[in-house]
Amino acid sequence: MGKVDDERAFFSEAWVEPPQKSRKKATAVEKPHYHGHRDRLRERFVAGGADALPDYELLELLLFRLIPRVDTKPIAKALIARFGSLAEVLGAPASLLEEVKGIGPTVAIDLKVVAATAQRMARGEVRGREVLSNWTQLLDYCRSAMAFESREQFRILFLDKKNVLIADEVQQTGTVDHTPVYPREVVKRALELSASAVILVHNHPSGDPTPSRADIEMTKQIIDTAKPLGIAVHDHIIIGRKGNASMKGLLLI
């Protein structure tokens, strides 16, 4: 057999189909123990939906397709133990996913495709809509896009005069605890897009969304720069793994 560079093909060797003449007898004796478990898990999902399953079992269902003919329960549990939740597994960098036994490059990329698909769906819930009346969907999107990034990102949501989202851009990417932000560049881009308002969003890789003094001062600078040009700053949202914080909600702006 040639060199195998796809871990799914590698794992498939764990279950070898018996010769034709003795297939029925051998299957009855040697059928992997996890086959019945997979069927039961699928039945629970069909009957109760995703809410009927904890994170590791929902991840198991996904891994059934990505890693055939292998007991994926230990792999799913190892991923949750390493990263904390299903959302954090999907948000983890591929390089870190590969550090978990049973996850190779191909499966790591497949998991990132799933994460990107979920993020695209969340963005579809807010794009082209009046965002202030769809605040929960907006927060869900920002969380899926930024909560588990390893570096700070500064994102701007540009709104028209009806507060409909017209553009969503990451303006800066920084370090684990700092992102350089230039108020004039924020306002310049808003003018280029003919935006009437913006919502500022950035993440805290530490997980704690509490605004820092620097966050507050930078936000006030952007407000002071934008206001004379008729551009409103509706809010500055900070996203973390432990939740999110609204500067407007905290009466900081």
Coordinates of N, CA and C in Angstrom, one line a residue:
M1 N 0.8 -1.2 0.0 CA 0.0 0.0 0.0 C 0.9 1.2 0.0
G2 N 0.5 2.3 -0.8 CA 1.3 3.5 -0.9 C 1.3 4.3 0.4
K3 N 2.1 5.3 0.4 CA 2.1 6.2 1.6 C 0.8 6.9 1.8
V4 N 0.3 6.9 3.0 CA -1.0 7.5 3.4 C -0.8 8.9 4.0
D5 N -1.3 10.0 3.4 CA -1.0 11.3 3.9 C -2.4 11.9 4.4
D6 N -3.4 11.2 4.4 CA -4.7 11.6 4.9 C -5.1 10.8 6.0
E7 N -5.2 11.4 7.2 CA -5.5 10.6 8.4 C -6.8 9.8 8.4
R8 N -7.7 10.3 7.5 CA -9.0 9.6 7.4 C -8.7 8.2 6.8
A9 N -7.9 8.2 5.8 CA -7.5 6.9 5.1 C -6.8 6.1 6.1
F10 N -5.9 6.7 6.9 CA -5.1 5.9 7.9 C -6.0 5.2 8.9
F11 N -7.0 6.0 9.4 CA -7.9 5.5 10.4 C -8.8 4.4 9.8
S12 N -9.1 4.5 8.5 CA -10.0 3.5 7.9 C -9.4 2.1 8.0
E13 N -8.0 2.0 8.1 CA -7.4 0.7 8.2 C -7.8 0.0 9.5
A14 N -8.3 0.7 10.5 CA -8.7 0.1 11.7 C -9.8 -0.9 11.6
W15 N -10.5 -0.9 10.5 CA -11.6 -1.8 10.3 C -11.4 -2.4 8.9
V16 N -11.0 -3.6 8.8 CA -10.8 -4.3 7.5 C -11.9 -5.2 7.2
E17 N -12.5 -5.0 6.0 CA -13.6 -5.8 5.6 C -13.1 -7.3 5.3
P18 N -13.8 -8.3 5.9 CA -13.4 -9.7 5.7 C -13.6 -10.1 4.3
P19 N -13.0 -11.3 3.9 CA -13.1 -11.8 2.6 C -14.6 -12.1 2.3
Q20 N -14.9 -12.1 1.0 CA -16.3 -12.2 0.5 C -17.0 -13.5 1.0
K21 N -16.2 -14.6 1.0 CA -16.9 -15.9 1.4 C -17.3 -16.0 2.8
S22 N -16.6 -15.2 3.7 CA -17.0 -15.3 5.1 C -17.5 -14.0 5.7
R23 N -17.9 -13.1 4.8 CA -18.2 -11.8 5.3 C -19.3 -11.7 6.3
K24 N -20.4 -12.4 6.1 CA -21.5 -12.4 7.0 C -21.2 -12.9 8.4
K25 N -20.4 -14.0 8.5 CA -20.1 -14.5 9.8 C -19.1 -13.6 10.5
A26 N -18.1 -13.1 9.7 CA -17.0 -12.3 10.3 C -17.6 -11.0 10.8
T27 N -18.5 -10.4 10.1 CA -19.1 -9.1 10.4 C -19.9 -9.3 11.7
A28 N -20.6 -10.4 11.9 CA -21.4 -10.6 13.1 C -20.5 -10.7 14.3
V29 N -19.3 -11.2 14.1 CA -18.4 -11.4 15.3 C -17.5 -10.1 15.5
E30 N -17.1 -9.5 14.4 CA -16.0 -8.5 14.5 C -16.5 -7.1 14.3
K31 N -17.8 -6.9 14.1 CA -18.3 -5.5 13.9 C -17.9 -4.6 15.1
P32 N -17.3 -3.5 14.8 CA -16.8 -2.6 15.9 C -17.9 -2.2 16.8
H33 N -17.6 -2.1 18.1 CA -18.5 -1.8 19.2 C -19.2 -0.5 19.0
Y34 N -18.6 0.5 18.3 CA -19.1 1.8 18.3 C -20.2 2.0 17.2
H35 N -20.5 1.0 16.4 CA -21.5 1.1 15.4 C -22.9 1.3 16.0
G36 N -23.2 0.6 17.0 CA -24.5 0.8 17.6 C -24.6 2.1 18.3
H37 N -23.5 2.5 18.9 CA -23.5 3.8 19.6 C -23.8 5.0 18.6
R38 N -23.2 4.9 17.4 CA -23.4 5.9 16.4 C -24.9 6.0 16.0
D39 N -25.5 4.8 15.8 CA -26.9 4.8 15.4 C -27.8 5.4 16.5
R40 N -27.5 5.1 17.8 CA -28.3 5.6 18.9 C -28.1 7.1 19.0
L41 N -26.9 7.6 18.7 CA -26.6 9.0 18.8 C -27.3 9.8 17.7
R42 N -27.3 9.2 16.5 CA -28.1 9.8 15.4 C -29.6 9.9 15.8
E43 N -30.1 8.8 16.3 CA -31.5 8.7 16.7 C -31.9 9.8 17.7
R44 N -31.0 10.0 18.7 CA -31.2 11.1 19.7 C -31.2 12.4 19.1
F45 N -30.3 12.6 18.1 CA -30.3 13.9 17.4 C -31.5 14.2 16.6
V46 N -32.0 13.2 15.9 CA -33.2 13.3 15.1 C -34.4 13.6 16.0
A47 N -34.5 12.9 17.1 CA -35.6 13.0 18.0 C -35.6 14.3 18.8
G48 N -34.5 14.8 19.2 CA -34.4 15.9 20.1 C -33.6 17.1 19.6
G49 N -33.0 17.0 18.4 CA -32.2 18.1 17.9 C -30.9 18.3 18.7
A50 N -30.2 19.4 18.3 CA -28.9 19.6 18.9 C -29.0 19.8 20.4
D51 N -30.1 20.3 20.9 CA -30.2 20.6 22.4 C -30.2 19.3 23.2
A52 N -30.5 18.2 22.5 CA -30.6 16.9 23.2 C -29.2 16.3 23.5
L53 N -28.2 16.9 22.9 CA -26.8 16.4 23.0 C -25.8 17.4 23.6
P54 N -25.0 16.9 24.5 CA -23.9 17.8 25.0 C -22.9 18.1 23.9
D55 N -22.0 19.0 24.2 CA -21.1 19.4 23.1 C -20.3 18.3 22.6
Y56 N -19.8 17.4 23.4 CA -18.9 16.3 22.9 C -19.6 15.4 22.1
E57 N -20.9 15.1 22.3 CA -21.7 14.2 21.5 C -22.0 14.9 20.1
L58 N -22.3 16.1 20.1 CA -22.5 16.8 18.9 C -21.2 16.8 18.0
L59 N -20.1 17.0 18.7 CA -18.8 16.9 18.0 C -18.6 15.5 17.5
E60 N -19.0 14.5 18.2 CA -18.9 13.1 17.8 C -19.6 12.9 16.5
L61 N -20.8 13.4 16.4 CA -21.6 13.3 15.2 C -20.9 13.8 14.0
L62 N -20.3 15.0 14.2 CA -19.5 15.6 13.1 C -18.3 14.8 12.7
L63 N -17.6 14.3 13.7 CA -16.4 13.5 13.5 C -16.7 12.1 12.8
F64 N -17.9 11.6 13.0 CA -18.3 10.4 12.3 C -18.0 10.5 10.8
R65 N -18.3 11.6 10.2 CA -18.1 11.8 8.8 C -16.7 12.1 8.4
L66 N -16.0 12.8 9.3 CA -14.7 13.2 9.0 C -13.6 12.1 9.2
I67 N -13.9 11.2 10.2 CA -13.0 10.1 10.5 C -13.8 8.8 10.5
P68 N -14.0 8.2 9.4 CA -14.9 7.0 9.3 C -14.1 5.8 10.0
R69 N -14.9 4.8 10.4 CA -14.4 3.5 10.9 C -13.5 3.7 12.1
V70 N -13.8 4.7 12.9 CA -13.0 4.9 14.2 C -13.9 5.3 15.3
D71 N -13.7 4.9 16.5 CA -14.5 5.3 17.6 C -14.1 6.8 17.9
T72 N -14.9 7.7 17.6 CA -14.6 9.1 17.7 C -15.0 9.7 19.1
K73 N -15.6 9.0 19.9 CA -15.9 9.5 21.2 C -14.7 10.0 22.0
P74 N -13.6 9.2 22.1 CA -12.5 9.6 22.9 C -11.8 10.9 22.2
I75 N -11.9 11.0 20.9 CA -11.3 12.1 20.2 C -12.2 13.4 20.5
A76 N -13.5 13.2 20.5 CA -14.4 14.4 20.8 C -14.2 14.8 22.2
K77 N -14.1 13.9 23.2 CA -13.9 14.3 24.6 C -12.5 15.0 24.8
A78 N -11.5 14.5 24.1 CA -10.2 15.1 24.2 C -10.2 16.5 23.7
L79 N -10.9 16.8 22.6 CA -11.0 18.1 22.0 C -11.7 19.1 23.0
I80 N -12.8 18.6 23.6 CA -13.5 19.4 24.5 C -12.7 19.7 25.8
A81 N -12.0 18.7 26.2 CA -11.1 18.8 27.4 C -10.0 19.8 27.1
R82 N -9.5 19.8 25.9 CA -8.4 20.7 25.6 C -8.9 22.2 25.4
F83 N -10.0 22.4 24.7 CA -10.4 23.7 24.4 C -11.6 24.2 25.2
G84 N -12.4 23.4 25.8 CA -13.4 23.9 26.7 C -14.8 23.7 26.2
S85 N -15.1 23.9 25.0 CA -16.5 23.8 24.4 C -16.4 23.6 23.0
L86 N -17.6 23.2 22.4 CA -17.6 23.0 20.9 C -17.3 24.3 20.2
A87 N -17.8 25.4 20.6 CA -17.4 26.7 20.0 C -15.9 26.9 20.0
E88 N -15.3 26.6 21.1 CA -13.9 26.9 21.2 C -13.1 25.9 20.4
V89 N -13.6 24.7 20.2 CA -12.9 23.7 19.3 C -12.9 24.2 17.9
L90 N -14.1 24.7 17.5 CA -14.2 25.2 16.1 C -13.4 26.5 15.9
G91 N -13.3 27.2 17.0 CA -12.6 28.5 16.9 C -11.0 28.4 17.0
A92 N -10.6 27.2 17.4 CA -9.1 27.0 17.7 C -8.4 27.0 16.4
P93 N -7.1 27.4 16.3 CA -6.3 27.3 15.1 C -6.1 25.9 14.7
A94 N -6.0 25.6 13.5 CA -5.7 24.3 13.0 C -4.5 23.7 13.6
S95 N -3.5 24.5 13.8 CA -2.2 23.9 14.3 C -2.4 23.4 15.7
L96 N -3.3 24.0 16.5 CA -3.6 23.5 17.9 C -4.5 22.3 17.8
L97 N -5.4 22.3 16.9 CA -6.3 21.1 16.8 C -5.4 19.8 16.5
E98 N -4.4 20.0 15.7 CA -3.6 18.9 15.3 C -2.8 18.3 16.5
E99 N -2.7 19.0 17.5 CA -2.0 18.6 18.7 C -2.8 17.5 19.5
V100 N -4.1 17.4 19.2 CA -4.9 16.4 19.9 C -4.8 15.1 19.1
K101 N -4.5 14.0 19.9 CA -4.4 12.7 19.3 C -5.6 12.3 18.5
G102 N -5.4 11.9 17.2 CA -6.5 11.5 16.4 C -6.9 12.6 15.3
I103 N -6.4 13.8 15.5 CA -6.7 14.9 14.6 C -5.4 15.2 13.8
G104 N -5.5 15.0 12.5 CA -4.4 15.3 11.6 C -4.8 16.5 10.7
P105 N -3.9 16.9 9.8 CA -4.1 18.1 9.0 C -5.4 18.2 8.3
T106 N -5.8 17.1 7.7 CA -7.1 17.1 6.9 C -8.3 17.3 7.7
V107 N -8.4 16.6 8.8 CA -9.5 16.8 9.7 C -9.5 18.2 10.4
A108 N -8.4 18.7 10.7 CA -8.3 20.0 11.3 C -8.8 21.0 10.3
I109 N -8.5 20.9 9.0 CA -9.0 21.8 8.0 C -10.5 21.7 7.9
D110 N -11.0 20.4 7.9 CA -12.4 20.2 7.8 C -13.2 20.9 8.9
L111 N -12.6 20.8 10.1 CA -13.3 21.5 11.3 C -13.3 23.0 11.1
K112 N -12.2 23.5 10.5 CA -12.2 25.0 10.2 C -13.2 25.4 9.1
V113 N -13.4 24.4 8.2 CA -14.5 24.7 7.1 C -15.8 24.8 7.8
V114 N -16.1 23.9 8.7 CA -17.4 23.9 9.5 C -17.5 25.2 10.2
A115 N -16.4 25.6 10.9 CA -16.4 26.9 11.6 C -16.7 28.1 10.7
A116 N -16.1 28.1 9.5 CA -16.3 29.2 8.5 C -17.7 29.2 8.0
T117 N -18.3 28.0 7.8 CA -19.7 27.9 7.4 C -20.6 28.5 8.4
A118 N -20.4 28.1 9.7 CA -21.2 28.7 10.8 C -21.1 30.2 10.9
Q119 N -19.9 30.7 10.7 CA -19.7 32.1 10.7 C -20.4 32.8 9.5
R120 N -20.4 32.2 8.4 CA -21.0 32.8 7.2 C -22.6 32.8 7.4
M121 N -23.1 31.8 8.0 CA -24.5 31.7 8.4 C -24.9 32.8 9.3
A122 N -24.0 33.0 10.4 CA -24.3 34.1 11.3 C -24.3 35.5 10.7
R123 N -23.3 35.7 9.8 CA -23.2 37.0 9.1 C -24.4 37.2 8.2
G124 N -25.0 36.1 7.6 CA -26.2 36.3 6.8 C -27.4 36.7 7.6
E125 N -27.4 36.5 8.9 CA -28.5 36.9 9.7 C -28.5 38.4 10.0
V126 N -27.4 39.1 9.8 CA -27.3 40.5 10.1 C -27.1 41.4 8.8
R127 N -26.4 40.8 7.8 CA -26.1 41.7 6.7 C -27.3 42.1 5.9
G128 N -27.4 43.4 5.6 CA -28.5 43.9 4.9 C -29.8 44.1 5.8
R129 N -29.6 44.0 7.1 CA -30.7 44.2 8.0 C -30.5 45.4 8.9
E130 N -31.5 45.9 9.5 CA -31.4 46.9 10.5 C -30.9 46.3 11.8
V131 N -29.6 46.6 12.1 CA -28.9 45.8 13.1 C -29.4 46.1 14.6
L132 N -29.8 47.4 14.8 CA -30.2 47.7 16.2 C -31.4 46.9 16.7
S133 N -32.2 46.5 15.8 CA -33.4 45.7 16.2 C -33.1 44.2 16.1
N134 N -31.9 43.8 15.6 CA -31.4 42.4 15.6 C -30.1 42.3 16.4
W135 N -30.1 42.8 17.6 CA -28.9 42.9 18.4 C -28.4 41.5 18.8
T136 N -29.3 40.6 19.1 CA -28.8 39.3 19.5 C -28.1 38.6 18.4
Q137 N -28.7 38.7 17.2 CA -28.0 38.1 16.0 C -26.7 38.7 15.7
L138 N -26.6 40.1 15.9 CA -25.3 40.8 15.8 C -24.3 40.3 16.7
L139 N -24.6 40.1 18.0 CA -23.7 39.6 19.0 C -23.2 38.2 18.7
D140 N -24.2 37.4 18.2 CA -23.9 36.0 17.8 C -22.8 36.0 16.7
Y141 N -23.0 36.8 15.7 CA -22.1 36.9 14.6 C -20.7 37.3 15.1
C142 N -20.7 38.4 15.9 CA -19.4 38.9 16.4 C -18.7 37.9 17.2
R143 N -19.4 37.2 18.0 CA -18.8 36.1 18.8 C -18.2 35.0 18.0
S144 N -19.0 34.6 17.0 CA -18.5 33.5 16.1 C -17.3 33.9 15.3
A145 N -17.2 35.2 15.0 CA -16.1 35.7 14.2 C -14.8 36.0 15.0
M146 N -15.0 36.4 16.3 CA -13.9 36.9 17.0 C -13.5 36.4 18.3
A147 N -14.5 35.7 19.0 CA -14.3 35.3 20.4 C -13.1 34.4 20.6
F148 N -12.7 33.6 19.6 CA -11.7 32.6 19.9 C -10.4 32.9 19.1
E149 N -10.3 34.1 18.6 CA -9.0 34.5 17.9 C -7.9 34.7 18.9
S150 N -6.7 34.3 18.5 CA -5.6 34.3 19.4 C -4.9 35.7 19.5
R151 N -5.3 36.6 18.6 CA -4.8 38.0 18.6 C -6.0 39.0 18.6
E152 N -5.7 40.2 19.0 CA -6.8 41.2 19.0 C -7.1 41.6 17.6
Q153 N -8.4 41.8 17.3 CA -8.9 42.3 16.0 C -9.8 43.5 16.3
F154 N -9.6 44.5 15.5 CA -10.5 45.7 15.6 C -11.4 45.7 14.3
R155 N -12.7 45.4 14.6 CA -13.7 45.3 13.5 C -14.6 46.5 13.5
I156 N -15.0 47.0 12.3 CA -16.0 48.1 12.2 C -17.2 47.6 11.4
L157 N -18.3 47.9 12.0 CA -19.6 47.6 11.3 C -20.1 49.0 10.8
F158 N -20.2 49.1 9.5 CA -20.7 50.4 8.9 C -22.1 50.3 8.6
L159 N -22.9 51.3 9.0 CA -24.3 51.4 8.8 C -24.8 52.6 8.0
D160 N -25.9 52.4 7.3 CA -26.4 53.5 6.5 C -27.4 54.3 7.4
K161 N -28.1 55.3 6.9 CA -28.9 56.2 7.7 C -30.1 55.4 8.3
K162 N -30.4 54.2 7.8 CA -31.5 53.4 8.4 C -30.9 52.4 9.4
N163 N -29.6 52.5 9.7 CA -28.9 51.5 10.5 C -28.9 50.1 10.0
V164 N -28.9 50.0 8.6 CA -28.7 48.8 8.0 C -27.2 48.5 7.7
L165 N -26.8 47.3 8.0 CA -25.3 47.0 7.8 C -25.0 47.0 6.3
I166 N -24.0 47.9 6.0 CA -23.6 48.0 4.6 C -22.2 47.4 4.4
A167 N -21.4 47.3 5.4 CA -20.1 46.7 5.3 C -19.6 46.3 6.7
D168 N -18.7 45.3 6.7 CA -18.2 44.7 7.9 C -16.7 44.4 7.6
E169 N -15.8 45.2 8.3 CA -14.4 45.1 7.9 C -13.5 45.0 9.2
V170 N -12.5 44.1 9.1 CA -11.5 44.1 10.1 C -10.4 45.1 9.7
Q171 N -10.4 46.2 10.5 CA -9.4 47.3 10.1 C -8.0 47.0 10.6
Q172 N -7.9 46.4 11.8 CA -6.5 46.2 12.3 C -6.5 44.8 13.0
T173 N -5.3 44.2 13.0 CA -5.1 43.0 13.8 C -3.8 43.2 14.5
G174 N -3.8 43.0 15.9 CA -2.7 43.3 16.7 C -2.1 42.1 17.4
T175 N -1.7 42.3 18.6 CA -1.1 41.3 19.4 C -2.1 40.6 20.3
V176 N -1.6 39.9 21.3 CA -2.5 39.2 22.2 C -3.3 40.2 23.1
D177 N -2.7 41.4 23.3 CA -3.4 42.3 24.2 C -3.4 43.8 23.7
H178 N -3.2 44.0 22.4 CA -3.2 45.3 21.9 C -3.4 45.4 20.4
T179 N -4.3 46.3 20.0 CA -4.5 46.6 18.5 C -4.4 48.1 18.3
P180 N -3.5 48.5 17.4 CA -3.4 49.9 17.1 C -4.6 50.4 16.3
V181 N -5.2 51.4 16.8 CA -6.4 52.0 16.1 C -6.2 53.5 15.9
Y182 N -6.5 53.9 14.7 CA -6.3 55.3 14.3 C -7.7 56.0 14.0
P183 N -8.2 56.8 14.9 CA -9.5 57.4 14.7 C -9.7 58.0 13.3
R184 N -8.7 58.7 12.7 CA -8.9 59.3 11.4 C -9.1 58.3 10.3
E185 N -8.5 57.1 10.5 CA -8.7 56.0 9.5 C -10.1 55.5 9.6
V186 N -10.6 55.4 10.8 CA -12.0 54.9 11.0 C -12.9 55.8 10.3
V187 N -12.8 57.1 10.6 CA -13.7 58.1 10.0 C -13.5 58.2 8.5
K188 N -12.3 58.1 8.0 CA -12.0 58.1 6.6 C -12.7 57.0 5.8
R189 N -12.7 55.8 6.4 CA -13.3 54.7 5.8 C -14.8 54.8 5.8
A190 N -15.4 55.3 6.9 CA -16.8 55.6 7.0 C -17.3 56.5 5.9
L191 N -16.5 57.6 5.6 CA -16.9 58.5 4.6 C -16.8 57.9 3.2
E192 N -15.8 57.1 3.0 CA -15.7 56.4 1.7 C -16.9 55.5 1.4
L193 N -17.4 54.9 2.5 CA -18.6 54.0 2.3 C -19.9 54.7 2.4
S194 N -19.9 56.1 2.6 CA -21.1 56.9 2.9 C -21.9 56.3 4.0
A195 N -21.2 55.9 5.1 CA -21.8 55.4 6.3 C -22.3 56.5 7.2
S196 N -23.5 56.4 7.8 CA -24.0 57.4 8.7 C -23.6 57.1 10.1
A197 N -23.3 55.8 10.4 CA -23.0 55.4 11.8 C -22.1 54.2 11.7
V198 N -21.4 53.9 12.8 CA -20.6 52.7 13.0 C -20.8 52.1 14.3
I199 N -20.5 50.8 14.4 CA -20.4 50.0 15.6 C -19.0 49.5 15.7
L200 N -18.3 49.8 16.7 CA -16.9 49.3 16.9 C -16.9 48.0 17.6
V201 N -16.1 47.1 17.2 CA -16.0 45.7 17.9 C -14.6 45.3 17.9
H202 N -14.2 44.8 19.1 CA -12.9 44.2 19.1 C -12.9 43.1 20.2
N203 N -12.0 42.2 20.1 CA -12.0 41.0 21.0 C -10.8 41.1 22.0
H204 N -11.0 40.4 23.1 CA -10.0 40.2 24.1 C -9.6 38.8 24.2
P205 N -8.5 38.4 23.6 CA -8.0 37.0 23.6 C -7.9 36.4 25.0
S206 N -7.8 37.3 26.1 CA -7.7 36.8 27.4 C -9.0 36.1 27.9
G207 N -10.1 36.4 27.1 CA -11.4 35.9 27.5 C -12.3 36.8 28.3
D208 N -11.7 37.8 29.0 CA -12.4 38.7 29.8 C -12.8 40.0 29.0
P209 N -14.1 40.2 28.8 CA -14.5 41.3 27.9 C -14.5 42.7 28.6
T210 N -14.1 42.8 29.8 CA -14.1 44.1 30.5 C -13.3 45.1 29.8
P211 N -13.9 46.3 29.5 CA -13.1 47.4 28.8 C -12.0 47.9 29.6
S212 N -10.9 48.1 29.0 CA -9.7 48.7 29.6 C -9.8 50.2 29.5
R213 N -9.0 50.9 30.3 CA -8.9 52.4 30.2 C -8.6 52.8 28.8
A214 N -7.6 52.1 28.2 CA -7.2 52.4 26.8 C -8.3 52.2 25.8
D215 N -9.2 51.2 26.0 CA -10.3 50.9 25.2 C -11.3 52.1 25.3
I216 N -11.5 52.6 26.5 CA -12.5 53.7 26.7 C -12.0 55.0 26.0
E217 N -10.7 55.3 26.3 CA -10.1 56.5 25.7 C -10.1 56.5 24.2
M218 N -9.7 55.4 23.6 CA -9.7 55.3 22.2 C -11.1 55.5 21.6
T219 N -12.1 54.9 22.2 CA -13.5 55.0 21.8 C -13.9 56.5 21.8
K220 N -13.6 57.2 22.8 CA -14.0 58.6 22.9 C -13.3 59.4 21.9
Q221 N -12.0 59.1 21.5 CA -11.3 59.8 20.5 C -12.0 59.6 19.1
I222 N -12.5 58.4 18.9 CA -13.2 58.1 17.6 C -14.5 58.9 17.6
I223 N -15.2 58.9 18.7 CA -16.5 59.6 18.8 C -16.2 61.1 18.5
D224 N -15.2 61.7 19.1 CA -14.9 63.1 18.9 C -14.5 63.4 17.5
T225 N -13.8 62.5 16.8 CA -13.4 62.7 15.5 C -14.6 62.6 14.5
A226 N -15.5 61.6 14.8 CA -16.6 61.3 13.9 C -17.8 62.3 14.0
K227 N -18.0 62.8 15.2 CA -19.2 63.6 15.4 C -19.3 64.8 14.5
P228 N -18.3 65.6 14.4 CA -18.4 66.8 13.5 C -18.7 66.5 12.1
L229 N -18.4 65.3 11.6 CA -18.7 64.9 10.2 C -20.0 64.2 10.1
G230 N -20.8 64.2 11.2 CA -22.1 63.6 11.1 C -22.2 62.1 11.1
I231 N -21.1 61.5 11.7 CA -21.0 60.0 11.8 C -21.2 59.6 13.2
A232 N -22.2 58.8 13.5 CA -22.5 58.4 14.9 C -21.8 57.1 15.3
V233 N -21.3 57.0 16.5 CA -20.8 55.8 17.0 C -21.8 55.2 18.0
H234 N -22.5 54.2 17.5 CA -23.6 53.6 18.3 C -23.1 52.9 19.5
D235 N -22.0 52.2 19.4 CA -21.5 51.4 20.5 C -20.1 50.9 20.2
H236 N -19.5 50.4 21.2 CA -18.2 49.7 21.1 C -18.4 48.4 21.9
I237 N -18.4 47.3 21.2 CA -18.6 46.0 21.8 C -17.3 45.3 22.0
I238 N -17.1 44.7 23.1 CA -15.9 43.9 23.4 C -16.3 42.5 23.5
I239 N -15.7 41.6 22.7 CA -16.0 40.2 22.7 C -14.9 39.4 23.4
G240 N -15.3 38.4 24.2 CA -14.4 37.5 24.9 C -15.0 36.1 25.0
R241 N -14.2 35.1 25.3 CA -14.8 33.8 25.4 C -15.8 33.7 26.6
K242 N -15.6 34.6 27.5 CA -16.5 34.6 28.7 C -17.8 35.4 28.6
G243 N -17.9 36.0 27.4 CA -19.1 36.9 27.2 C -18.7 38.1 26.4
N244 N -19.6 39.1 26.5 CA -19.3 40.4 25.8 C -19.7 41.6 26.6
A245 N -19.1 42.7 26.3 CA -19.4 43.9 27.0 C -19.8 45.1 26.1
S246 N -20.8 45.8 26.4 CA -21.2 47.0 25.6 C -20.8 48.2 26.3
M247 N -20.0 49.1 25.7 CA -19.6 50.3 26.4 C -20.8 51.2 26.6
K248 N -21.7 51.2 25.7 CA -22.9 52.0 25.8 C -23.8 51.4 27.0
G249 N -23.9 50.1 27.0 CA -24.7 49.5 28.1 C -24.1 49.7 29.5
L250 N -22.7 49.9 29.5 CA -22.0 50.1 30.8 C -21.9 51.6 31.1
L251 N -22.6 52.5 30.2 CA -22.6 53.9 30.4 C -21.2 54.5 30.3
L252 N -20.3 53.9 29.5 CA -18.9 54.4 29.4 C -18.8 55.4 28.2
I253 N -19.8 55.4 27.4 CA -19.8 56.4 26.3 C -21.2 56.9 26.1

